[in-house]
Coordinates of C-alpha atoms in Angstrom, one line a residue:
Chain R
X838 CA 11.6 -43.2 5.6
X839 CA 8.9 -40.6 5.9
X840 CA 6.3 -40.3 3.3
X841 CA 5.0 -36.8 2.8
X842 CA 1.3 -36.8 2.8
X843 CA 0.1 -35.7 -0.6
X844 CA -3.1 -33.8 -0.6
X845 CA -4.2 -33.1 -4.0
X846 CA -7.2 -31.0 -3.2
X847 CA -9.5 -30.1 -6.0
X848 CA -12.9 -28.5 -5.5
X849 CA -16.2 -29.3 -7.0
X850 CA -17.0 -26.2 -9.0
X851 CA -19.8 -23.9 -7.6
X852 CA -22.1 -23.0 -10.4
X853 CA -25.5 -21.3 -10.6
X854 CA -26.2 -21.6 -14.3
X855 CA -25.8 -24.9 -16.0
X856 CA -25.9 -23.1 -19.3
X857 CA -24.5 -19.8 -20.4
X858 CA -26.6 -16.9 -21.7
X859 CA -26.2 -17.4 -25.4
X860 CA -28.8 -15.0 -26.8
X861 CA -26.7 -14.1 -29.8
X862 CA -25.8 -17.7 -30.5
X863 CA -22.4 -17.5 -28.9
X864 CA -21.6 -16.2 -25.5
X865 CA -19.3 -13.2 -25.3
X866 CA -16.9 -13.5 -22.4
X867 CA -14.2 -11.0 -21.6
X868 CA -11.0 -12.7 -20.8
X869 CA -9.3 -10.6 -18.1
X870 CA -5.5 -10.7 -17.8
X871 CA -4.9 -13.4 -15.2
X872 CA -3.4 -12.5 -11.9
X873 CA -0.4 -14.8 -11.8
X874 CA 2.6 -15.2 -9.6
X875 CA 5.1 -18.0 -9.8
X876 CA 7.7 -18.4 -7.1
X877 CA 10.5 -20.6 -6.1
X878 CA 10.4 -22.1 -2.6
X879 CA 13.8 -21.6 -1.0
X880 CA 15.3 -24.1 1.4
X881 CA 14.3 -22.0 4.4
X882 CA 10.7 -21.6 3.3
X883 CA 10.9 -18.1 1.8
X884 CA 9.2 -17.6 -1.6
X885 CA 11.2 -15.9 -4.3
X886 CA 9.1 -14.3 -7.0
X887 CA 10.2 -15.5 -10.5
X888 CA 9.7 -12.8 -13.1
X889 CA 10.4 -14.8 -16.3
X890 CA 8.3 -17.8 -15.2
X891 CA 5.4 -15.5 -14.2
X892 CA 5.5 -13.5 -17.5
X893 CA 5.5 -16.7 -19.6
X894 CA 2.8 -18.4 -17.5
X895 CA 0.5 -15.4 -18.0
X896 CA 0.9 -15.6 -21.8
X897 CA 0.5 -19.4 -21.8
X898 CA -2.6 -19.3 -19.6
X899 CA -4.3 -16.7 -21.9
X900 CA -3.5 -18.9 -24.9
X901 CA -4.8 -22.0 -23.2
X902 CA -8.1 -20.3 -22.2
X903 CA -8.6 -19.1 -25.8
X904 CA -7.8 -22.5 -27.3
X905 CA -10.1 -24.3 -24.9
X906 CA -12.8 -21.7 -25.3
X907 CA -13.1 -22.5 -29.0
X908 CA -14.0 -26.1 -28.1
X909 CA -16.7 -24.8 -25.9
X910 CA -18.2 -22.4 -28.5
X911 CA -17.2 -19.4 -26.5
X912 CA -15.8 -16.1 -28.0
X913 CA -13.2 -14.8 -25.6
X914 CA -12.8 -11.0 -26.0
X915 CA -9.5 -9.6 -25.0
X916 CA -9.4 -6.9 -22.4
X917 CA -7.5 -3.9 -23.6
X918 CA -7.2 -1.3 -20.9
X919 CA -6.0 1.4 -23.4
X920 CA -9.5 1.4 -24.9
X921 CA -11.0 2.6 -21.6
X922 CA -11.1 6.1 -20.2
X923 CA -8.8 6.6 -17.2
X924 CA -11.5 6.6 -14.5
X925 CA -13.1 3.4 -15.9
X926 CA -9.7 1.8 -16.2
X927 CA -9.1 2.5 -12.5
X928 CA -12.5 1.0 -11.6
X929 CA -11.7 -2.2 -13.6
X930 CA -8.3 -2.5 -11.9
X931 CA -9.9 -2.2 -8.5
X932 CA -12.5 -4.8 -9.3
X933 CA -9.9 -7.3 -10.5
X934 CA -8.0 -6.7 -7.3
X935 CA -11.1 -7.2 -5.3
X936 CA -11.6 -10.5 -7.2
X937 CA -8.4 -11.8 -5.8
X938 CA -9.6 -11.0 -2.2
X939 CA -13.1 -12.4 -2.8
X940 CA -11.7 -15.5 -4.5
X941 CA -9.4 -16.3 -1.6
X942 CA -12.4 -15.7 0.8
X943 CA -14.5 -18.2 -1.1
X944 CA -11.7 -20.7 -0.9
X945 CA -11.5 -20.1 2.9
X946 CA -15.1 -19.7 3.8
X947 CA -17.1 -21.6 1.2
X948 CA -14.7 -24.6 0.9
X949 CA -12.6 -24.3 4.0
X950 CA -13.5 -24.9 7.6
X951 CA -14.1 -21.2 8.4
X952 CA -17.8 -21.2 7.5
X953 CA -19.5 -17.8 7.7
X954 CA -23.0 -17.8 9.3
X955 CA -24.1 -15.2 6.8
X956 CA -23.2 -17.4 3.9
X957 CA -25.1 -20.6 4.6
X958 CA -27.5 -20.3 1.6
X959 CA -25.5 -22.0 -1.1
X960 CA -23.2 -20.0 -3.2
X961 CA -23.7 -16.3 -2.8
X962 CA -20.7 -14.1 -3.8
X963 CA -20.4 -11.0 -5.8
X964 CA -18.0 -8.3 -7.0
X965 CA -20.8 -5.7 -7.0
X966 CA -22.4 -3.8 -9.9
X967 CA -19.3 -1.7 -10.8
X968 CA -18.3 -4.5 -13.2
X969 CA -21.0 -3.1 -15.5
X970 CA -18.3 -0.8 -16.9
X971 CA -17.0 -3.8 -18.8
X972 CA -20.4 -4.8 -20.1
X973 CA -21.0 -1.3 -21.4
X974 CA -17.6 -1.1 -23.1
X975 CA -17.5 -4.5 -24.6
X976 CA -21.1 -5.6 -25.0
X977 CA -20.1 -8.8 -23.2
X978 CA -22.3 -11.0 -21.0
X979 CA -19.6 -12.3 -18.7
X980 CA -16.0 -11.9 -17.6
X981 CA -13.6 -14.7 -16.9
X982 CA -11.1 -14.0 -14.2
X983 CA -8.3 -16.2 -13.2
X984 CA -5.9 -16.1 -10.3
X985 CA -2.9 -18.4 -9.8
X986 CA -0.1 -18.7 -7.2
X987 CA 2.3 -21.5 -8.0
X988 CA 5.5 -22.3 -6.2
X989 CA 8.2 -24.9 -6.9
X990 CA 11.0 -26.2 -4.7
X991 CA 14.5 -24.9 -5.4
X992 CA 17.4 -27.3 -5.6
X993 CA 18.2 -26.5 -2.0
X994 CA 14.7 -27.2 -0.9
X995 CA 14.7 -30.5 -2.8
X996 CA 17.9 -31.5 -1.1
X997 CA 16.5 -30.4 2.3
X998 CA 13.4 -32.6 1.6
X999 CA 15.6 -35.6 1.1
X1000 CA 17.7 -34.9 4.1
X1001 CA 14.5 -34.2 6.1
X1002 CA 12.9 -37.4 5.0
X1003 CA 16.0 -39.4 6.2
X1004 CA 15.9 -37.5 9.5
X1005 CA 12.2 -38.0 9.9
X1006 CA 11.2 -34.4 9.5
X1007 CA 8.5 -33.5 7.0
X1008 CA 9.6 -30.7 4.7
X1009 CA 6.7 -29.4 2.5
X1010 CA 7.4 -28.5 -1.1
X1011 CA 5.8 -26.1 -3.6
X1012 CA 2.0 -25.6 -4.0
X1013 CA -0.4 -24.7 -6.8
X1014 CA -3.3 -22.6 -5.7
X1015 CA -5.5 -21.2 -8.4
X1016 CA -9.1 -20.3 -9.0
X1017 CA -11.1 -19.1 -12.0
X1018 CA -14.6 -17.5 -12.1
X1019 CA -17.2 -16.4 -14.4
X1020 CA -18.7 -13.0 -13.5
X1021 CA -22.2 -12.0 -14.6
X1022 CA -21.5 -8.4 -15.9
X1023 CA -25.1 -7.3 -15.3
X1024 CA -24.9 -7.9 -11.5
X1025 CA -21.3 -8.6 -10.7
X1026 CA -22.3 -11.9 -9.2
X1027 CA -19.8 -14.8 -9.3
X1028 CA -21.9 -17.4 -11.2
X1029 CA -19.2 -20.0 -11.5
X1030 CA -16.1 -20.7 -9.4
X1031 CA -13.5 -23.4 -9.4
X1032 CA -10.3 -23.7 -7.5
X1033 CA -7.3 -25.9 -7.3
X1034 CA -5.1 -26.3 -4.2
X1035 CA -2.6 -29.1 -4.7
X1036 CA 1.1 -29.9 -4.5
X1037 CA 1.1 -31.2 -8.0
X1038 CA 0.4 -29.2 -11.2
X1039 CA 2.6 -26.8 -13.0
X1040 CA 2.4 -23.6 -15.0
X1041 CA 5.9 -23.6 -16.4
X1042 CA 5.7 -24.3 -20.1
X1043 CA 2.8 -24.3 -22.6
X1044 CA 1.9 -27.9 -22.1
X1045 CA 1.7 -27.7 -18.3
X1046 CA -0.2 -24.4 -18.5
X1047 CA -2.6 -26.0 -20.8
X1048 CA -3.1 -28.9 -18.4
X1049 CA -3.7 -26.7 -15.4
X1050 CA -6.2 -24.5 -17.4
X1051 CA -8.1 -27.7 -18.6
X1052 CA -8.4 -28.8 -14.9
X1053 CA -9.5 -25.3 -13.9
X1054 CA -12.2 -25.3 -16.6
X1055 CA -13.7 -28.6 -15.5
X1056 CA -17.4 -28.2 -14.8
X1057 CA -17.6 -24.9 -16.8
X1058 CA -21.2 -24.1 -17.7
X1059 CA -22.3 -25.3 -21.2
Chain M
X43 CA 30.0 -2.4 9.3
X44 CA 28.6 -5.2 11.5
X45 CA 25.9 -6.5 9.2
X46 CA 28.4 -6.9 6.4
X47 CA 30.7 -9.1 8.5
X48 CA 27.7 -11.1 9.7
X49 CA 26.7 -11.7 6.2
X50 CA 30.2 -12.7 5.3
X51 CA 30.2 -15.3 8.0
X52 CA 26.8 -16.6 7.0
X53 CA 27.9 -16.6 3.3
X54 CA 30.8 -18.7 4.2
X55 CA 28.8 -21.2 6.1
X56 CA 26.2 -21.3 3.4
X57 CA 28.8 -22.1 0.8
X58 CA 29.9 -25.1 2.9
X59 CA 26.5 -26.6 2.8
X60 CA 26.3 -25.6 -0.9
X61 CA 29.4 -27.6 -1.6
X62 CA 27.8 -30.6 0.0
X63 CA 24.2 -30.3 -1.2
X64 CA 24.1 -27.5 -3.8
X65 CA 21.8 -25.5 -1.6
X66 CA 23.3 -22.1 -2.2
X67 CA 21.9 -19.4 -4.5
X68 CA 23.9 -17.5 -7.0
X69 CA 23.8 -13.7 -6.6
X70 CA 22.2 -13.1 -9.9
X71 CA 21.9 -9.3 -10.1
X72 CA 24.5 -6.5 -9.9
X73 CA 25.6 -5.4 -6.5
X74 CA 26.0 -1.8 -5.3
X75 CA 24.0 1.3 -6.1
X76 CA 21.4 1.2 -8.8
X77 CA 22.7 2.8 -12.0
X78 CA 20.6 5.4 -13.9
X79 CA 18.2 3.9 -16.3
X80 CA 18.7 0.4 -14.8
X81 CA 16.1 -2.3 -15.2
X82 CA 16.8 -5.8 -14.1
X83 CA 16.4 -8.9 -16.3
X84 CA 13.2 -10.8 -15.6
X85 CA 15.1 -14.0 -14.8
X86 CA 17.1 -12.4 -11.9
X87 CA 15.9 -12.3 -8.3
X88 CA 15.8 -8.6 -8.6
X89 CA 13.7 -8.8 -11.7
X90 CA 11.2 -10.9 -9.9
X91 CA 10.9 -8.4 -7.1
X92 CA 10.5 -5.5 -9.6
X93 CA 7.7 -7.4 -11.3
X94 CA 5.9 -7.8 -8.0
X95 CA 6.4 -4.1 -7.2
X96 CA 5.2 -3.0 -10.7
X97 CA 2.0 -4.8 -9.9
X98 CA 1.8 -3.1 -6.5
X99 CA 2.4 0.2 -8.2
X100 CA -0.6 -0.3 -10.5
X101 CA -2.7 -0.8 -7.3
X102 CA -1.3 2.4 -5.9
X103 CA -1.8 4.3 -9.1
X104 CA -5.5 3.3 -9.4
X105 CA -6.2 3.6 -5.6
X106 CA -8.9 5.9 -4.4
X107 CA -6.5 7.0 -1.7
X108 CA -4.0 8.5 -4.2
X109 CA -4.1 12.2 -4.1
X110 CA -4.4 13.1 -7.8
X111 CA -3.6 16.8 -7.4
X112 CA -1.3 17.3 -10.4
X113 CA 0.4 20.4 -9.2
X114 CA 1.4 18.9 -5.8
X115 CA 2.6 15.6 -7.4
X116 CA 4.6 17.6 -10.0
X117 CA 6.1 19.7 -7.2
X118 CA 7.2 16.7 -5.2
X119 CA 8.6 15.1 -8.3
X120 CA 10.6 18.2 -9.1
X121 CA 12.3 18.0 -5.7
X122 CA 13.2 14.4 -6.4
X123 CA 14.7 15.3 -9.7
X124 CA 16.7 18.1 -8.1
X125 CA 18.1 15.5 -5.6
X126 CA 18.9 12.8 -8.2
X127 CA 18.9 14.3 -11.7
X128 CA 20.3 11.1 -13.2
X129 CA 17.5 9.0 -11.8
X130 CA 14.7 11.5 -12.5
X131 CA 13.2 9.3 -15.2
X132 CA 13.5 6.1 -13.0
X133 CA 11.4 7.3 -10.1
X134 CA 7.7 7.8 -9.8
X135 CA 6.2 9.7 -6.8
X136 CA 2.7 9.1 -5.4
X137 CA 1.1 11.2 -2.8
X138 CA -1.2 9.0 -0.7
X139 CA -4.0 10.0 1.5
X140 CA -2.9 8.7 4.9
X141 CA -2.7 11.0 7.9
X142 CA 0.5 9.7 9.4
X143 CA 4.2 10.6 9.1
X144 CA 5.5 8.1 6.6
X145 CA 7.0 7.6 3.2
X146 CA 8.3 4.6 1.4
X147 CA 10.5 3.6 -1.5
X148 CA 10.0 0.4 -3.5
X149 CA 12.9 -1.3 -5.3
X150 CA 11.4 -0.5 -8.7
X151 CA 11.5 3.3 -8.1
X152 CA 8.0 3.9 -6.8
X153 CA 8.0 6.4 -3.9
X154 CA 5.0 7.0 -1.8
X155 CA 4.6 10.1 0.4
X156 CA 1.8 10.0 2.9
X157 CA -0.3 13.1 3.3
X158 CA 0.3 13.3 7.1
X159 CA 3.9 13.7 6.4
X160 CA 3.2 16.8 4.2
X161 CA 1.7 18.5 7.3
X162 CA 4.8 17.7 9.3
X163 CA 7.6 18.8 7.0
X164 CA 7.6 22.5 7.1
X165 CA 9.7 23.5 4.1
X166 CA 11.1 22.2 0.9
X167 CA 14.5 21.4 2.6
X168 CA 12.7 19.0 5.1
X169 CA 10.7 17.4 2.3
X170 CA 13.9 17.0 0.3
X171 CA 15.5 15.2 3.3
X172 CA 12.6 12.7 3.5
X173 CA 12.7 12.1 -0.2
X174 CA 16.5 11.8 -0.1
X175 CA 16.1 9.2 2.6
X176 CA 13.7 7.2 0.5
X177 CA 16.0 7.6 -2.5
X178 CA 18.7 6.2 -0.4
X179 CA 16.8 3.0 0.1
X180 CA 16.1 2.8 -3.6
X181 CA 19.7 3.6 -4.7
X182 CA 21.3 1.1 -2.3
X183 CA 18.9 -1.7 -3.2
X184 CA 17.9 -2.1 0.4
X185 CA 14.8 -4.3 -0.2
X186 CA 16.8 -6.7 -2.4
X187 CA 19.5 -6.8 0.2
X188 CA 17.1 -7.6 3.0
X189 CA 15.2 -10.2 1.0
X190 CA 18.5 -11.9 0.0
X191 CA 19.6 -11.8 3.6
X192 CA 16.4 -13.3 4.8
X193 CA 16.5 -16.0 2.2
X194 CA 20.1 -16.9 3.0
X195 CA 19.6 -16.8 6.8
X196 CA 16.3 -18.8 6.7
X197 CA 17.8 -21.3 4.4
X198 CA 20.7 -21.7 6.7
X199 CA 18.3 -21.9 9.7
X200 CA 16.3 -24.6 7.9
X201 CA 19.5 -26.6 7.4
X202 CA 20.3 -26.2 11.1
X203 CA 16.7 -27.4 12.0
X204 CA 17.0 -30.5 9.9
X205 CA 20.6 -31.1 10.9
X206 CA 20.5 -30.5 14.7
X207 CA 16.8 -30.7 15.7
X208 CA 15.5 -28.2 18.2
X209 CA 18.7 -26.3 18.7
X210 CA 18.5 -25.3 15.1
X211 CA 15.1 -23.6 15.5
X212 CA 16.5 -21.4 18.3
X213 CA 19.3 -20.4 16.0
X214 CA 16.6 -19.7 13.4
X215 CA 14.8 -17.3 15.7
X216 CA 18.1 -15.5 16.5
X217 CA 18.7 -15.1 12.9
X218 CA 15.2 -13.7 12.3
X219 CA 15.9 -11.1 14.9
X220 CA 19.1 -10.0 13.2
X221 CA 17.2 -9.7 9.9
X222 CA 15.1 -7.0 11.5
X223 CA 17.9 -5.2 13.2
X224 CA 19.7 -5.1 10.0
X225 CA 17.0 -3.0 8.5
X226 CA 17.7 -0.4 11.2
X227 CA 21.2 -0.1 9.8
X228 CA 19.7 0.4 6.4
X229 CA 17.6 3.2 7.9
X230 CA 20.8 4.8 9.2
X231 CA 22.4 4.5 5.9
X232 CA 19.4 6.0 4.2
X233 CA 19.4 8.9 6.7
X234 CA 23.1 9.6 5.8
X235 CA 22.4 9.4 2.0
X236 CA 19.3 11.7 2.4
X237 CA 21.4 14.3 4.1
X238 CA 24.1 14.1 1.5
X239 CA 21.7 14.4 -1.4
X240 CA 19.9 17.4 0.0
X241 CA 23.1 19.1 0.9
X242 CA 24.5 18.6 -2.5
X243 CA 21.2 19.9 -4.0
X244 CA 21.8 23.1 -2.1
X245 CA 19.3 22.7 0.8
X246 CA 20.2 23.6 4.4
X247 CA 21.4 20.5 6.2
X248 CA 20.3 21.7 9.7
X249 CA 16.6 21.5 8.6
X250 CA 16.9 17.7 8.9
X251 CA 17.5 17.5 12.7
X252 CA 15.0 20.4 13.0
X253 CA 12.3 18.2 11.5
X254 CA 13.2 15.4 13.9
X255 CA 13.0 17.7 16.8
X256 CA 9.5 18.7 15.7
X257 CA 8.5 15.0 15.5
X258 CA 9.9 14.3 18.9
X259 CA 8.0 17.3 20.3
X260 CA 4.8 15.9 18.8
X261 CA 5.4 12.5 20.1
X262 CA 6.1 13.7 23.6
X263 CA 2.9 15.8 23.7
X264 CA 0.9 12.6 23.6
X265 CA 2.7 9.7 25.3
X266 CA -0.6 7.7 25.3
X267 CA -0.7 7.3 21.6
X268 CA 2.9 6.3 20.9
X269 CA 1.8 2.9 19.9
X270 CA 0.2 4.4 16.8
X271 CA 3.6 5.1 15.3
X272 CA 4.1 2.2 13.0
X273 CA 6.9 4.1 11.6
X274 CA 8.9 4.4 14.7
X275 CA 8.7 0.7 15.5
X276 CA 10.8 -0.3 12.5
X277 CA 13.2 2.6 12.6
X278 CA 15.9 3.7 15.0
X279 CA 14.6 6.0 17.8
X280 CA 13.9 9.6 16.7
X281 CA 16.2 10.8 19.5
X282 CA 19.1 8.7 18.1
X283 CA 18.4 9.9 14.6
X284 CA 18.1 13.6 15.7
X285 CA 21.4 13.3 17.5
X286 CA 23.2 11.6 14.6
X287 CA 21.7 13.9 12.0
X288 CA 22.6 17.0 14.0
X289 CA 26.2 15.8 14.1
X290 CA 26.2 15.1 10.3
X291 CA 24.4 18.4 9.5
X292 CA 26.8 20.5 11.5
X293 CA 29.7 18.9 9.6
X294 CA 27.8 19.6 6.3
X295 CA 27.7 23.3 6.9
X296 CA 25.3 26.0 8.1
X297 CA 24.1 27.5 4.9
X298 CA 21.6 26.4 2.2
X299 CA 18.1 26.9 0.9
X300 CA 15.0 26.3 3.1
X301 CA 12.2 27.4 0.8
X302 CA 9.4 27.5 3.3
X303 CA 7.1 29.8 1.4
X304 CA 7.3 27.8 -1.8
X305 CA 6.5 24.6 0.1
X306 CA 3.5 26.0 1.9
X307 CA 2.2 27.6 -1.3
X308 CA 2.1 24.3 -3.0
X309 CA 0.4 22.7 0.0
X310 CA -2.1 25.4 0.4
X311 CA -5.0 24.2 -1.7
X312 CA -4.9 20.7 -0.1
X313 CA -4.0 21.7 3.4
X314 CA -7.6 22.0 4.6
X315 CA -8.5 18.5 3.6
X316 CA -5.3 17.1 5.1
X317 CA -6.1 18.8 8.4
X318 CA -9.6 17.3 8.3
X319 CA -8.1 13.9 8.1
X320 CA -5.8 14.8 10.9
X321 CA -8.7 15.9 13.1
X322 CA -10.4 12.5 12.6
X323 CA -7.5 10.8 14.4
X324 CA -8.6 12.6 17.6
X325 CA -5.1 12.9 18.7
X326 CA -5.6 16.5 19.9
X327 CA -2.3 17.2 21.7
X328 CA -0.4 16.1 18.6
X329 CA -2.5 18.1 16.2
X330 CA -2.0 21.2 18.3
X331 CA 1.8 20.7 18.0
X332 CA 1.5 20.3 14.3
X333 CA -0.7 23.4 14.0
X334 CA 1.8 25.4 16.0
X335 CA 4.7 24.2 13.8
X336 CA 2.8 25.3 10.7
X337 CA 2.2 28.7 12.2
X338 CA 5.9 29.0 13.1
X339 CA 6.9 28.1 9.5
X340 CA 4.1 29.7 7.4
X341 CA 2.5 32.2 9.7
X342 CA -1.0 32.3 11.2
X343 CA -4.1 32.4 9.0
X344 CA -7.8 31.9 9.2
X345 CA -7.7 28.2 8.2
X346 CA -5.1 27.3 10.9
X347 CA -7.0 29.3 13.5
X348 CA -10.2 27.5 12.5
X349 CA -8.7 24.1 12.8
X350 CA -7.1 25.1 16.2
X351 CA -10.6 26.0 17.3
X352 CA -11.9 22.6 16.0
X353 CA -9.3 20.8 18.1
X354 CA -10.5 22.6 21.3
X355 CA -14.2 22.2 20.4
X356 CA -13.9 18.5 19.8
X357 CA -11.6 17.8 22.8
X358 CA -14.0 19.6 25.1
X359 CA -11.7 19.7 28.2
X360 CA -12.0 22.4 30.9
X361 CA -11.6 25.8 29.3
X362 CA -11.6 24.5 25.7
X363 CA -15.0 26.1 24.9
X364 CA -13.5 29.5 25.5
X365 CA -10.3 28.6 23.6
X366 CA -12.3 27.4 20.7
X367 CA -14.4 30.6 20.5
X368 CA -11.2 32.7 20.7
X369 CA -9.7 30.7 17.9
X370 CA -12.8 31.2 15.7
X371 CA -12.7 34.9 16.4
X372 CA -9.1 35.0 15.4
X373 CA -10.0 33.1 12.2
X374 CA -12.7 35.6 11.3
X375 CA -10.3 38.4 11.9
X376 CA -7.6 36.8 9.7
X377 CA -9.9 35.6 6.9
X378 CA -9.4 32.6 4.6
X379 CA -11.3 30.2 6.9
X380 CA -13.9 27.6 5.6
X381 CA -17.6 28.2 6.0
X382 CA -17.8 25.3 8.4
X383 CA -16.5 27.7 11.0
X384 CA -20.0 29.2 11.3
X385 CA -21.5 25.7 11.8
X386 CA -19.1 25.0 14.6
X387 CA -19.6 28.4 16.1
X388 CA -23.4 28.1 15.8
X389 CA -23.4 24.7 17.5
X390 CA -21.4 26.0 20.4
X391 CA -23.7 29.0 20.7
X392 CA -26.7 26.7 20.7
X393 CA -25.1 24.7 23.5
X394 CA -24.4 27.9 25.5
X395 CA -28.0 29.0 25.1
X396 CA -27.2 31.9 22.8
X397 CA -30.0 31.2 20.5
X398 CA -30.1 34.4 18.5
X399 CA -26.4 34.3 17.7
X400 CA -26.6 30.6 16.9
X401 CA -29.4 31.1 14.4
X402 CA -27.3 33.8 12.8
X403 CA -24.2 31.7 12.6
X404 CA -26.0 28.6 11.3
X405 CA -27.8 30.7 8.7
X406 CA -24.5 32.1 7.6
X407 CA -23.1 28.5 7.2
X408 CA -26.1 27.5 5.0
X409 CA -25.8 30.6 2.9
X410 CA -22.1 30.0 2.3
X411 CA -22.5 26.3 1.7
X412 CA -25.7 26.1 -0.5
X413 CA -25.0 22.4 -1.2
X414 CA -24.3 21.4 2.5
X415 CA -24.9 17.7 3.0
X416 CA -26.2 18.4 6.5
X417 CA -28.6 21.1 5.5
X418 CA -31.7 19.3 6.7
X419 CA -30.1 18.7 10.2
X420 CA -29.0 22.3 10.5
X421 CA -32.4 23.6 9.5
X422 CA -34.0 21.4 12.2
X423 CA -31.8 23.3 14.7
X424 CA -33.1 26.6 13.3
X425 CA -36.8 25.8 13.8
X426 CA -38.5 27.7 16.6
X427 CA -38.2 26.0 19.9
X428 CA -41.1 23.8 21.0
X429 CA -41.8 22.4 17.6
X430 CA -40.3 19.2 16.2

């Protein structure tokens, strides 16, 4: 019987500040809507996006961040795009999209094997100064951005895994890949980053979402 | 149709394995054409795809490459609504700045029209045909069909791989190939629907094959650059489409509205910037064909003459200098050319050693473009010779 190698890969967070800027007693952090996609892994390896799971996970993650923020003496400010003028809204949308790309690059090039020769001086990643739109609008010091892609084996995939194991063929299952960052809104610099890349973890249901968020926030600056 | 029977065969096999190991997926969204006002439930496979596309649409909406000209967007949307009045509220159109012939339809009703296409359809009837084709993809749920097909075929392939070892992976490859050829059949279906919709809306069906003939002429002018055509790689050959569409258009009847003037009027304020993007591709033979087609449809004017001159000036083959100068002369005679004409003319005059004329032309350019970003460089050309 073939045992599938389980690699629960969790990074050590990259952090510049050990402590948050708390000039006003509490730190104001804008909680951006997380970029989340939950999918089902079909027998043949295709990913099928799951709309209801994704929508629920998004809500549950936001709730979990807020609940866990309280324990850390953080005021999370909701991002409300309707409060921004159209051009600024577009800018914020582009920045959050850029965050997805940069976050994946950090995973690949900071933690993965594909080291970049220009990035050998510690942790040096930024979204650029256009994030200041958020600082001006909300009077916040930081923004918290989260990104999550989670997949789960369908019944067919589960069955295939069992048959595969009997036949001696490894059939991988679903994966949880997520990262969360703290952005300094004065500079756009990513001052804290933590990712998860594991074949365990779940974002379906409040309890699971809470657990994943707690793991994501490990090592968050005080 | 072949793909249907192939799917039926696969479906049958799939349900065999399903009986054994519960591997099959229920079809959990309605089949057939999309109904007006339809929105899938989030828990269906279709709902999942719509959610992903809604997110992609937000990216398109906020993209710096979206052309935000309200009048042009409203005009294109009007044509959509004329084609499918019932679905008018379900479809959003975005004109995207990309200098190639392409348009796309997403399953959630987002339609993108690339700016390079707008230079290559020469009247409203041709634009309606393209939009009708994209609406065909949307109405027939082609993306969903393809994704379901891929899922079922790859699932089946995975079962084969596990069940029969290496032979199974070959079968998997063969199935992957049919997944892509299937989409060509969808293209054919979309062509047919596009022609039907535009005919029903009162446009002249023969404009569709005419557009394809123009595209073929453009492609033939520049055989070197055929590999640039992403569009043609995933679609049936233009020759095949032109032939099929000619047959269908002839059957649909010879009459109908063309509306070339209205089309070009709406394009006019943006046309210069689209032609600048086109020039940057440096595909001169193609651009010349496009310019000739615009002249044939909308008549010659100073702007087209100027850009024709630019093609010759930038290409710089034998005799092109003379052709460029002639085109600039024609532009000046026709009027409506951009001030950059004097910059181009001045630079050519400098090169030809006609210093006095060059100074006059470049001076004219700076006068007409007081905020020219290259003012300092142009002024350096105007300094007396021998100084630096």
